[in-house]
Coordinates of C-alpha atoms in Angstrom, one line a residue:
Chain A
M1 CA 0.0 0.0 0.0
E2 CA 2.9 2.3 0.9
S3 CA 4.5 1.5 -2.5
L4 CA 1.3 2.4 -4.3
H5 CA 1.1 5.7 -2.4
N6 CA 4.7 6.4 -3.3
L7 CA 4.2 5.5 -6.9
V8 CA 1.3 7.9 -7.2
M9 CA 3.6 10.6 -5.6
G10 CA 6.3 9.6 -8.2
L11 CA 3.8 9.9 -11.1
G12 CA 2.9 13.3 -9.8
T13 CA 6.6 14.3 -9.8
A14 CA 7.1 12.9 -13.2
L15 CA 4.1 14.8 -14.6
H16 CA 5.6 18.1 -13.5
P17 CA 6.0 20.0 -16.8
V18 CA 9.8 20.4 -16.4
N19 CA 10.3 16.7 -15.7
L20 CA 7.8 15.8 -18.5
F21 CA 10.0 17.9 -20.9
Y22 CA 13.2 16.1 -19.8
C23 CA 11.5 12.8 -20.1
F24 CA 10.5 13.6 -23.7
I25 CA 14.0 14.8 -24.5
G26 CA 15.5 11.6 -22.9
V27 CA 13.3 9.2 -24.9
F28 CA 13.7 11.2 -28.1
I29 CA 17.5 11.3 -27.8
G30 CA 17.5 7.6 -26.7
T31 CA 15.5 6.6 -29.8
L32 CA 17.8 8.7 -32.0
I33 CA 21.0 7.2 -30.7
G34 CA 19.4 3.8 -30.8
V35 CA 18.7 4.4 -34.5
L36 CA 22.2 5.7 -35.3
P37 CA 25.1 3.3 -35.3
G38 CA 28.3 4.6 -33.9
I39 CA 27.0 6.1 -30.6
G40 CA 25.2 4.3 -27.8
P41 CA 23.4 5.3 -24.6
V42 CA 26.7 5.3 -22.7
G43 CA 28.3 7.8 -25.0
A44 CA 25.1 9.9 -25.2
I45 CA 24.7 10.1 -21.4
S46 CA 28.3 11.1 -20.9
L47 CA 28.0 13.7 -23.7
L48 CA 24.9 15.2 -22.0
L49 CA 26.4 15.0 -18.5
P50 CA 27.9 18.5 -18.5
V51 CA 24.6 20.0 -19.8
T52 CA 22.7 18.7 -16.8
F53 CA 24.9 20.3 -14.2
H54 CA 22.4 23.3 -14.0
V55 CA 19.3 21.1 -14.2
P56 CA 17.5 19.7 -11.1
P57 CA 19.0 16.3 -10.3
I58 CA 15.6 14.5 -10.7
S59 CA 15.0 16.0 -14.2
A60 CA 18.5 14.9 -15.2
F61 CA 18.0 11.4 -13.8
I62 CA 14.7 11.2 -15.6
M63 CA 16.4 12.2 -18.9
F64 CA 19.2 9.6 -18.4
A65 CA 16.7 6.8 -17.7
G66 CA 14.8 7.9 -20.8
I67 CA 18.0 7.5 -22.9
M68 CA 18.7 4.1 -21.4
Y69 CA 15.4 2.5 -22.3
G70 CA 14.7 4.7 -25.3
A71 CA 17.8 3.4 -27.0
Q72 CA 16.4 -0.1 -26.8
Y73 CA 13.4 1.0 -28.7
G74 CA 15.4 2.8 -31.4
G75 CA 17.9 0.0 -31.9
S76 CA 15.3 -2.3 -33.5
T77 CA 14.5 0.1 -36.3
T78 CA 17.9 -0.2 -38.0
S79 CA 18.0 -3.9 -37.3
I80 CA 14.7 -4.4 -39.2
L81 CA 15.1 -1.9 -42.0
V82 CA 18.9 -2.0 -42.7
N83 CA 20.1 -5.2 -41.1
I84 CA 22.6 -3.1 -39.1
P85 CA 21.8 -3.0 -35.3
G86 CA 21.8 0.5 -33.9
E87 CA 22.6 -1.1 -30.5
A88 CA 24.3 -4.3 -29.5
S89 CA 21.1 -5.4 -27.9
S90 CA 19.3 -5.4 -31.2
V91 CA 21.8 -7.7 -33.0
I92 CA 19.5 -10.7 -32.7
T93 CA 16.5 -8.7 -34.0
C94 CA 18.3 -8.5 -37.4
M95 CA 17.8 -12.2 -38.0
D96 CA 14.0 -12.3 -38.2
G97 CA 13.3 -8.5 -38.4
Y98 CA 15.3 -8.0 -41.6
A99 CA 13.9 -11.2 -43.0
M100 CA 10.4 -10.0 -42.3
A101 CA 11.2 -6.7 -44.0
R102 CA 12.5 -8.5 -47.1
K103 CA 9.2 -10.4 -47.2
G104 CA 7.3 -7.0 -47.2
R105 CA 6.4 -7.2 -43.5
A106 CA 8.6 -4.4 -42.2
G107 CA 5.5 -2.6 -40.8
P108 CA 4.3 -5.4 -38.5
A109 CA 7.9 -6.1 -37.4
L110 CA 8.5 -2.5 -36.4
G111 CA 5.0 -2.4 -34.8
M112 CA 5.6 -5.6 -32.8
A113 CA 9.1 -4.4 -31.8
A114 CA 7.5 -1.2 -30.4
F115 CA 4.6 -3.0 -28.7
A116 CA 6.8 -5.8 -27.2
S117 CA 9.1 -3.1 -25.9
F118 CA 6.2 -1.2 -24.4
I119 CA 4.7 -4.3 -22.7
A120 CA 8.0 -5.4 -21.3
G121 CA 9.0 -1.8 -20.3
T122 CA 5.8 -1.1 -18.3
G123 CA 5.2 -4.6 -17.0
T124 CA 8.7 -4.9 -15.5
L125 CA 8.2 -1.6 -13.7
F126 CA 5.8 -3.3 -11.4
A127 CA 8.5 -5.8 -10.5
L128 CA 10.9 -2.9 -10.0
V129 CA 8.5 -1.3 -7.6
L130 CA 8.1 -4.6 -5.7
I131 CA 11.7 -5.6 -5.5
A132 CA 13.7 -2.3 -5.2
P133 CA 12.4 -0.9 -1.9
P134 CA 12.7 -4.2 0.1
L135 CA 16.2 -4.7 -1.4
A136 CA 17.1 -1.1 -0.3
E137 CA 15.8 -1.9 3.2
F138 CA 18.0 -5.0 3.3
G139 CA 20.9 -2.8 2.0
L140 CA 20.6 -0.6 5.1
R141 CA 22.2 -3.4 7.1
F142 CA 25.4 -3.2 5.1
G143 CA 28.5 -1.8 6.6
P144 CA 31.8 -1.0 4.9
P145 CA 32.9 -4.7 4.8
E146 CA 29.6 -5.8 3.2
Y147 CA 29.8 -3.0 0.6
F148 CA 33.3 -3.8 -0.2
S149 CA 32.5 -7.5 -0.8
L150 CA 29.4 -6.6 -2.7
M151 CA 31.4 -4.5 -5.1
V152 CA 34.1 -7.2 -5.4
C153 CA 31.3 -9.7 -6.2
G154 CA 29.8 -7.3 -8.8
L155 CA 33.1 -6.8 -10.5
T156 CA 33.8 -10.5 -10.5
I157 CA 30.5 -11.2 -12.3
V158 CA 31.3 -8.5 -14.8
V159 CA 34.7 -10.1 -15.4
Y160 CA 33.2 -13.6 -15.6
L161 CA 30.7 -12.5 -18.2
A162 CA 33.2 -10.7 -20.4
R163 CA 33.2 -11.9 -23.9
G164 CA 36.9 -12.4 -24.3
S165 CA 39.4 -13.9 -21.9
I166 CA 38.9 -13.6 -18.2
A167 CA 42.5 -12.6 -17.7
K168 CA 42.1 -9.7 -20.0
A169 CA 38.9 -8.6 -18.3
L170 CA 40.7 -8.8 -14.9
M171 CA 43.5 -6.7 -16.4
M172 CA 40.9 -4.1 -17.5
M173 CA 39.3 -4.1 -14.1
S174 CA 42.7 -3.5 -12.5
L175 CA 43.4 -0.7 -14.9
G176 CA 40.1 0.9 -14.0
L177 CA 41.0 0.6 -10.3
I178 CA 44.4 2.3 -11.0
L179 CA 42.7 5.1 -13.0
A180 CA 40.2 5.5 -10.1
A181 CA 43.2 6.2 -7.8
V182 CA 44.3 9.3 -9.9
G183 CA 43.7 12.5 -7.9
L184 CA 43.8 13.4 -4.2
D185 CA 43.9 10.6 -1.7
P186 CA 40.5 10.6 0.2
I187 CA 42.1 10.2 3.6
S188 CA 45.4 12.1 3.4
S189 CA 44.7 14.4 0.5
H190 CA 48.1 13.4 -1.0
P191 CA 48.1 13.8 -4.8
R192 CA 48.4 10.5 -6.6
F193 CA 49.5 10.2 -10.3
T194 CA 48.7 13.8 -11.0
Y195 CA 52.2 14.8 -12.3
G196 CA 51.6 18.4 -11.5
V197 CA 48.5 18.6 -13.8
L198 CA 46.0 20.7 -11.9
A199 CA 43.0 19.1 -13.8
L200 CA 44.0 15.7 -12.6
R201 CA 43.8 16.7 -8.9
D202 CA 40.0 15.9 -8.8
G203 CA 40.6 12.6 -10.5
L204 CA 40.0 11.5 -14.1
G205 CA 36.6 12.7 -15.2
L206 CA 34.2 9.8 -15.8
A207 CA 32.5 11.7 -18.7
Q208 CA 35.8 12.3 -20.6
V209 CA 36.9 8.7 -20.2
V210 CA 33.5 7.3 -21.3
I211 CA 33.1 9.7 -24.3
G212 CA 36.5 8.6 -25.5
L213 CA 36.2 4.9 -24.8
F214 CA 32.7 4.5 -26.1
G215 CA 32.0 7.5 -28.4
V216 CA 35.2 8.2 -30.3
S217 CA 36.5 4.6 -30.4
E218 CA 33.1 3.3 -31.6
V219 CA 33.1 5.9 -34.5
L220 CA 36.7 4.8 -35.5
I221 CA 35.7 1.1 -35.5
T222 CA 32.5 1.8 -37.5
V223 CA 34.5 3.8 -40.0
E224 CA 36.9 1.0 -40.4
R225 CA 34.3 -1.6 -41.1
S226 CA 32.9 -1.3 -44.6
F227 CA 29.3 -2.1 -45.0
S228 CA 26.6 -0.9 -47.4
R229 CA 23.2 0.3 -46.2
V230 CA 20.1 -0.6 -48.1
V231 CA 17.3 1.3 -46.6
F232 CA 13.8 0.3 -47.9
E233 CA 12.7 3.0 -50.3
T234 CA 9.0 1.8 -50.3
K235 CA 6.6 3.4 -47.9
I236 CA 6.2 1.2 -44.8
K237 CA 2.5 0.3 -44.4
G238 CA 0.5 -1.6 -41.8
L239 CA 2.4 -1.0 -38.6
L240 CA -0.2 -2.7 -36.4
P241 CA 0.4 -6.5 -36.1
T242 CA -2.4 -8.8 -37.1
L243 CA -4.3 -11.0 -34.6
Q244 CA -2.2 -14.0 -35.6
D245 CA 0.9 -12.0 -34.9
W246 CA -0.3 -11.2 -31.5
K247 CA -1.2 -14.9 -30.8
D248 CA 2.3 -15.9 -31.9
S249 CA 4.0 -13.2 -29.9
I250 CA 2.2 -12.6 -26.6
F251 CA 3.7 -15.6 -24.7
P252 CA 7.2 -15.0 -26.0
V253 CA 6.9 -11.4 -24.9
L254 CA 5.8 -12.3 -21.4
R255 CA 8.5 -15.0 -21.1
A256 CA 11.2 -12.6 -22.4
S257 CA 10.0 -9.8 -20.1
I258 CA 10.5 -12.0 -17.0
L259 CA 13.8 -13.5 -18.2
G260 CA 15.1 -10.1 -19.3
F261 CA 14.2 -8.4 -16.0
F262 CA 15.9 -10.9 -13.7
M263 CA 18.9 -11.2 -15.9
G264 CA 19.2 -7.4 -16.0
I265 CA 19.5 -7.3 -12.2
I266 CA 22.8 -9.3 -12.3
P267 CA 25.8 -7.0 -12.8
G268 CA 27.6 -7.6 -16.1
I269 CA 24.7 -9.3 -17.9
S270 CA 23.6 -5.9 -19.3
V271 CA 20.9 -5.8 -21.9
V272 CA 22.6 -7.8 -24.6
I273 CA 22.8 -11.3 -23.2
P274 CA 19.1 -11.6 -22.3
T275 CA 18.2 -11.0 -26.0
F276 CA 20.2 -13.9 -27.1
V277 CA 19.0 -16.2 -24.3
S278 CA 15.3 -15.3 -24.9
Y279 CA 15.8 -15.9 -28.7
S280 CA 17.3 -19.3 -28.0
L281 CA 14.6 -20.1 -25.5
E282 CA 11.8 -19.3 -28.0
K283 CA 13.5 -21.3 -30.7
K284 CA 13.7 -24.3 -28.3
L285 CA 10.0 -23.9 -27.3
S286 CA 8.7 -23.3 -30.8
K287 CA 7.0 -26.1 -32.7
F288 CA 8.8 -24.9 -35.8
P289 CA 12.3 -24.0 -34.7
E290 CA 13.6 -24.3 -38.3
K291 CA 11.6 -21.2 -39.2
F292 CA 13.6 -19.0 -36.9
G293 CA 15.8 -16.7 -38.9
T294 CA 13.4 -16.8 -41.9
G295 CA 11.2 -14.0 -40.6
V296 CA 9.0 -15.2 -37.7
I297 CA 7.4 -12.5 -35.5
E298 CA 8.4 -14.3 -32.3
G299 CA 12.1 -13.7 -33.3
V300 CA 11.4 -10.0 -33.2
A301 CA 9.1 -9.8 -30.2
A302 CA 11.1 -11.9 -27.7
P303 CA 14.5 -10.1 -28.0
E304 CA 12.9 -6.7 -28.1
A305 CA 10.9 -7.4 -24.9
A306 CA 14.0 -8.9 -23.3
N307 CA 16.2 -5.9 -23.9
N308 CA 13.6 -3.4 -22.5
A309 CA 12.9 -5.6 -19.5
A310 CA 16.7 -5.9 -18.8
A311 CA 17.0 -2.1 -19.1
S312 CA 14.4 -1.9 -16.2
G313 CA 16.2 -4.7 -14.4
T314 CA 19.5 -2.8 -14.3
M315 CA 17.7 -0.1 -12.3
V316 CA 17.1 -2.5 -9.4
P317 CA 20.7 -2.7 -8.1
L318 CA 21.4 0.9 -9.1
L319 CA 18.5 2.4 -7.2
S320 CA 18.4 0.1 -4.2
L321 CA 22.1 -0.7 -3.5
G322 CA 24.0 1.9 -5.6
I323 CA 25.7 -0.9 -7.6
P324 CA 25.7 -0.4 -11.4
A325 CA 24.9 -3.4 -13.5
G326 CA 26.5 -2.1 -16.6
A327 CA 28.5 0.8 -18.2
S328 CA 25.5 3.1 -18.7
S329 CA 24.2 2.6 -15.2
A330 CA 27.7 3.2 -13.9
I331 CA 27.7 6.7 -15.6
V332 CA 24.2 7.4 -14.1
L333 CA 25.7 6.4 -10.7
G334 CA 28.6 8.8 -11.3
A335 CA 26.1 11.5 -12.3
L336 CA 24.1 11.0 -9.1
M337 CA 27.2 11.5 -7.0
I338 CA 28.1 14.7 -8.9
Y339 CA 24.6 16.0 -8.2
G340 CA 25.3 15.4 -4.5
L341 CA 22.8 12.6 -4.1
N342 CA 23.6 9.5 -2.1
P343 CA 23.0 6.5 -4.4
G344 CA 22.4 3.3 -2.5
P345 CA 19.9 2.1 0.1
L346 CA 19.5 5.6 1.6
L347 CA 18.3 7.1 -1.8
I348 CA 14.8 5.9 -1.1
K349 CA 14.8 7.3 2.4
E350 CA 16.7 10.6 1.7
S351 CA 15.4 11.4 -1.7
P352 CA 12.1 9.6 -2.2
Q353 CA 11.0 12.1 -4.8
V354 CA 14.0 11.1 -7.0
F355 CA 13.5 7.4 -6.6
W356 CA 9.8 7.3 -7.2
G357 CA 9.9 10.2 -9.7
V358 CA 12.2 8.2 -11.9
I359 CA 10.0 5.1 -11.7
G360 CA 6.9 7.2 -12.4
S361 CA 8.7 8.8 -15.4
M362 CA 9.5 5.4 -16.8
Y363 CA 5.8 4.6 -17.1
I364 CA 5.2 7.9 -18.9
G365 CA 8.4 7.5 -21.0
N366 CA 7.2 4.1 -22.2
V367 CA 3.9 5.6 -23.4
M368 CA 5.8 8.4 -25.0
L369 CA 8.0 6.0 -26.8
L370 CA 5.1 4.0 -28.2
L371 CA 3.5 7.2 -29.4
L372 CA 6.8 8.5 -30.7
N373 CA 8.0 5.4 -32.4
L374 CA 5.1 4.3 -34.5
P375 CA 4.2 7.6 -36.2
L376 CA 7.8 8.8 -36.5
I377 CA 9.3 5.7 -38.1
G378 CA 9.4 7.6 -41.4
I379 CA 11.7 10.2 -39.8
W380 CA 14.0 7.6 -38.3
V381 CA 14.3 6.1 -41.8
K382 CA 15.3 9.5 -43.1
V383 CA 17.8 9.8 -40.3
L384 CA 19.3 6.6 -41.5
R385 CA 20.0 8.1 -44.9
I386 CA 22.4 10.7 -43.5
P387 CA 25.8 9.9 -45.1
Y388 CA 28.2 8.3 -42.6
G389 CA 30.8 10.9 -43.4
I390 CA 28.7 13.8 -42.1
L391 CA 27.3 11.7 -39.2
F392 CA 30.6 10.6 -37.8
S393 CA 32.2 14.0 -38.2
L394 CA 29.3 15.4 -36.2
I395 CA 29.6 12.8 -33.5
I396 CA 33.3 13.5 -33.1
L397 CA 32.6 17.2 -33.0
F398 CA 30.0 16.7 -30.3
C399 CA 32.4 14.5 -28.4
L400 CA 35.0 17.3 -28.5
I401 CA 32.6 20.0 -27.5
G402 CA 31.0 17.8 -24.8
S403 CA 34.3 17.0 -23.2
Y404 CA 35.4 20.6 -23.3
T405 CA 32.3 22.0 -21.7
I406 CA 32.5 19.8 -18.6
N407 CA 35.1 22.2 -17.0
N408 CA 35.8 24.5 -19.9
S409 CA 39.2 22.9 -20.0
L410 CA 41.3 21.8 -22.9
T411 CA 42.9 19.1 -20.7
D412 CA 39.6 17.3 -20.6
M413 CA 39.5 17.4 -24.3
Y414 CA 43.0 15.8 -24.5
I415 CA 42.0 13.2 -22.0
M416 CA 39.0 12.3 -24.1
I417 CA 41.1 12.0 -27.2
I418 CA 43.7 9.9 -25.4
F419 CA 41.0 7.5 -24.2
G420 CA 39.4 7.5 -27.7
V421 CA 42.6 6.2 -29.2
M422 CA 43.0 3.8 -26.3
G423 CA 39.4 2.5 -26.7
Y424 CA 40.1 1.9 -30.4
L425 CA 43.3 0.0 -29.6
M426 CA 41.5 -1.9 -26.9
K427 CA 39.0 -3.1 -29.4
K428 CA 41.7 -4.1 -31.8
F429 CA 43.7 -6.0 -29.1
D430 CA 40.5 -7.6 -27.9
Y431 CA 40.1 -5.9 -24.5
E432 CA 36.7 -5.0 -23.2
A433 CA 35.9 -1.5 -21.8
T434 CA 33.0 -2.4 -19.5
P435 CA 35.1 -3.8 -16.6
L436 CA 37.3 -0.8 -16.8
I437 CA 34.4 1.7 -16.6
L438 CA 32.7 -0.2 -13.7
A439 CA 36.0 -0.3 -11.8
L440 CA 36.6 3.4 -12.5
V441 CA 33.2 4.2 -11.0
L442 CA 33.3 1.7 -8.1
G443 CA 37.1 2.3 -7.4
P444 CA 36.8 5.3 -5.0
M445 CA 33.8 3.7 -3.2
M446 CA 35.8 0.4 -2.9
E447 CA 38.9 2.2 -1.6
N448 CA 36.8 4.0 0.9
A449 CA 35.0 0.9 2.1
L450 CA 38.4 -1.0 2.3
H451 CA 40.0 1.8 4.4
R452 CA 37.0 1.9 6.8
S453 CA 36.9 -1.9 7.0
M454 CA 40.6 -2.1 7.8
I455 CA 40.2 0.6 10.5
I456 CA 37.2 -1.3 12.0
S457 CA 39.1 -4.6 12.0
R458 CA 42.4 -3.1 13.0
G459 CA 44.1 -4.4 9.9
S460 CA 42.5 -7.9 9.8
F461 CA 41.2 -9.1 6.4
L462 CA 39.2 -11.7 8.3
I463 CA 36.5 -9.1 8.8
F464 CA 35.3 -9.9 5.3
F465 CA 34.7 -13.5 6.2
Q466 CA 33.5 -13.1 9.8
R467 CA 30.4 -11.1 8.9
P468 CA 27.8 -13.3 7.2
I469 CA 26.5 -11.1 4.4
S470 CA 30.1 -10.1 3.5
A471 CA 31.2 -13.8 3.6
I472 CA 28.3 -14.8 1.3
F473 CA 29.3 -12.1 -1.3
F474 CA 33.0 -13.0 -1.1
G475 CA 32.2 -16.7 -1.3
M476 CA 30.1 -16.0 -4.4
A477 CA 32.9 -14.0 -6.0
L478 CA 35.5 -16.8 -5.2
L479 CA 33.1 -19.5 -6.6
I480 CA 32.6 -17.5 -9.8
L481 CA 36.3 -17.0 -10.3
L482 CA 37.1 -20.6 -9.6
S483 CA 34.4 -21.9 -11.8
S484 CA 35.8 -20.0 -14.7
F485 CA 39.1 -21.8 -14.3
F486 CA 37.4 -25.2 -14.3
S487 CA 34.8 -24.8 -17.0
K488 CA 36.2 -24.4 -20.5
K489 CA 33.1 -22.7 -21.9
K490 CA 31.8 -19.3 -20.8
L491 CA 28.5 -17.8 -21.4
G492 CA 30.2 -14.8 -23.0
E493 CA 31.9 -17.0 -25.5
D494 CA 28.6 -18.6 -26.5
I495 CA 27.0 -15.2 -27.0
L496 CA 30.0 -14.1 -29.1
K497 CA 29.7 -17.1 -31.3
M498 CA 26.0 -16.5 -31.8
E499 CA 26.6 -12.8 -32.5
E500 CA 29.1 -13.8 -35.2
Chain B
M1 CA 45.3 -13.0 -31.4
G2 CA 48.8 -14.5 -30.8
R3 CA 51.4 -11.8 -31.6
L4 CA 49.1 -8.9 -30.6
D5 CA 48.6 -10.5 -27.2
I6 CA 52.3 -10.7 -26.7
Y7 CA 52.7 -7.0 -27.4
S8 CA 49.7 -5.9 -25.4
S9 CA 50.5 -8.1 -22.3
A10 CA 54.1 -7.0 -22.4
F11 CA 53.0 -3.4 -22.4
W12 CA 50.6 -3.9 -19.5
L13 CA 53.3 -5.8 -17.6
V14 CA 55.7 -2.9 -17.9
F15 CA 52.9 -0.5 -17.0
S16 CA 52.0 -2.5 -13.9
I17 CA 55.6 -2.5 -12.7
Y18 CA 55.8 1.3 -13.1
I19 CA 52.5 1.8 -11.2
A20 CA 53.6 -0.6 -8.4
F21 CA 56.8 1.4 -8.1
E22 CA 55.0 4.7 -8.1
S23 CA 52.5 3.4 -5.5
Y24 CA 55.3 2.2 -3.3
C25 CA 56.9 5.7 -3.5
L26 CA 53.5 7.2 -2.5
D27 CA 53.6 5.2 0.8
L28 CA 51.8 1.9 1.2
G29 CA 51.0 2.5 4.9
N30 CA 50.2 -0.5 7.1
W31 CA 47.3 -3.0 7.5
H32 CA 45.8 -0.8 10.2
I33 CA 45.9 2.5 8.3
P34 CA 46.5 2.0 4.6
G35 CA 48.5 4.7 2.9
P36 CA 47.7 6.6 -0.4
G37 CA 49.5 4.0 -2.5
Y38 CA 47.9 0.9 -0.9
F39 CA 44.9 0.5 -3.3
S40 CA 46.8 1.3 -6.5
F41 CA 49.6 -1.1 -5.5
G42 CA 47.1 -3.9 -5.1
A43 CA 45.5 -3.1 -8.5
A44 CA 48.9 -2.9 -10.1
L45 CA 49.9 -6.3 -8.6
L46 CA 46.8 -7.9 -10.1
L47 CA 47.4 -6.3 -13.5
G48 CA 51.0 -7.5 -13.4
V49 CA 50.1 -11.1 -12.5
M50 CA 47.3 -11.2 -15.2
S51 CA 49.4 -9.7 -17.9
L52 CA 52.3 -12.1 -17.0
S53 CA 49.9 -15.0 -17.2
V54 CA 48.6 -13.9 -20.7
L55 CA 52.2 -13.4 -21.9
V56 CA 53.4 -16.8 -20.7
K57 CA 50.3 -18.5 -22.0
T58 CA 50.7 -16.9 -25.4
L59 CA 54.4 -17.7 -25.6
L60 CA 54.0 -21.3 -24.5
K61 CA 50.9 -21.9 -26.8
P62 CA 51.4 -19.9 -29.9
S63 CA 48.1 -19.4 -31.8
K64 CA 47.7 -21.3 -35.1
E65 CA 45.5 -18.6 -36.4
K66 CA 47.0 -16.1 -38.8
P67 CA 47.3 -12.8 -36.9
S68 CA 44.8 -10.2 -38.2
P69 CA 46.3 -6.9 -39.3
L70 CA 45.9 -4.1 -36.8
L71 CA 44.5 -1.9 -39.5
R72 CA 42.8 -3.0 -42.6
N73 CA 44.5 -1.6 -45.7
S74 CA 41.1 -0.7 -47.3
C75 CA 40.1 1.5 -44.4
A76 CA 43.4 3.2 -43.6
G77 CA 42.4 6.0 -45.9
R78 CA 39.1 6.5 -44.2
I79 CA 40.6 6.4 -40.7
S80 CA 43.3 8.9 -41.7
S81 CA 40.7 11.2 -43.4
L82 CA 38.5 11.1 -40.2
S83 CA 41.5 11.8 -38.1
L84 CA 42.3 14.7 -40.4
S85 CA 38.7 16.0 -40.1
V86 CA 39.0 15.7 -36.2
C87 CA 42.2 17.7 -36.3
F88 CA 40.4 20.3 -38.5
S89 CA 37.4 20.5 -36.3
M90 CA 39.6 20.9 -33.3
F91 CA 41.5 23.6 -35.0
F92 CA 38.3 25.5 -35.9
F93 CA 37.0 24.9 -32.4
L94 CA 40.1 26.5 -30.9
I95 CA 39.9 29.4 -33.3
G96 CA 36.3 29.9 -32.3
L97 CA 37.2 29.8 -28.7
A98 CA 40.0 32.3 -29.2
L99 CA 37.6 34.6 -31.2
L100 CA 35.0 34.4 -28.4
Y101 CA 37.7 35.2 -25.8
V102 CA 38.9 38.2 -27.8
L103 CA 35.3 39.4 -28.3
F104 CA 34.4 39.1 -24.6
Y105 CA 37.7 40.5 -23.4
F106 CA 37.4 43.7 -25.4

């Protein structure tokens, strides 16, 4: 009953004209970056981060959430019409979506993608309302040792689910922790790795690093790959799916929503893996598995529902425990801290209007996306026809301006360029950026928790194993790491094979 | 990946040694009160161990796959033209900044 009351309060906050405006901006930009290859929600959020410094925190958070789930809607458009996924989470939609478009059923495919996203997006919000507050209540029992072990466990899962080698993911995690140490020491205020550069005293800016690693490097990689785009010239008709389409899709949508939501809660799973798992599940459950890949509507509905449900799922650990589940939620977490909010279990108690306002805005945002996507598909198709030469130059220019405007400092721009080149090389040398970003965000919190735990225990590491909750998290982390050494196959490898 | 892994892991190994040395110079503190270099030293240690393991593994088991070129020949032109356009846009951006500065200053 209390949750319902709070939800009504949240809807009231979200319906405030200013928040409504930012929600619209968020879902619009989210859809746009979902449609455009070369820039994802991570890059877009970091680019917009400096713009939001003068905006109320709740409005900024609403906009970022809109970008996160809006990108999942937009990603399907390019998958269906061009066979190029706008987002990694829409890779699997290409298989049946593009096949449907070739059969002349692009309209129902786009329509079903939008409806499935809407059903999953709104349905899983109920689960979010039910799960997040009790989890936050439970999180209040956590002290520094529990937080440290929870963060270690989260990072271990991210490393385990990395697509390449675990050793390389661990290396990137370590690098993230080293980069997080740049700046003044939180206890002694002693400068670390600053080399006399004044801009480094506050640490490496998250936005600059992310814009470089995800924005610039993604553009360079996309420029390198040569692919031709064949956008359907004919007018797309009949966006509403038929009754048979609904019959075929409704259960896959429901199954994918549940699966996507619970997988999204686990750190490192992100929104990509649930799409592959739900597609495989539907293929296994289908009476005609051989038809998958030839243009069946379930092959579009299930992954699209799964990626939107997972986007809601990632909000659970972020809002209730302050633990990001992926790169985009890591940046949102960083943004919350910049705004002076206290992300974690206390967020619900200290800033209920932010917590419930964001949840309320997600309902409104999903309705906006449905209204925005179906009539505006023609515009998104036109956006797809922008020559890549112009598009990528513009993205790079925005990256440069975005990084400069954070502190009006050229050093930030140089940092962004350095990380852009580094991100490109990391992709070439097969290193994943997600463990690095997560470690960069969690690093200062981990260091703080470790310091406090050591002070509490008077220098004994046993504290992490003497407290039950901490011992469970550490045990899980150890188990995951050990299992990766004994099992030859990893989930990430399977996904990579499927993606290829 | 083979050869590329050798280069990259060797680079990270050297980097981790440098960070461990710098962290040691920063003061590691003790178990009771960790110093400013404590956390980065631990991270550098992990980076070093992992890069060494990748290096040793790659040297002992050389990959049979033909190493892929770092840059595809066909796209070298595109990458360089984009880099050139980035340099140009940065140049104009800086010119614009300088102009704005002059305008507001006077």
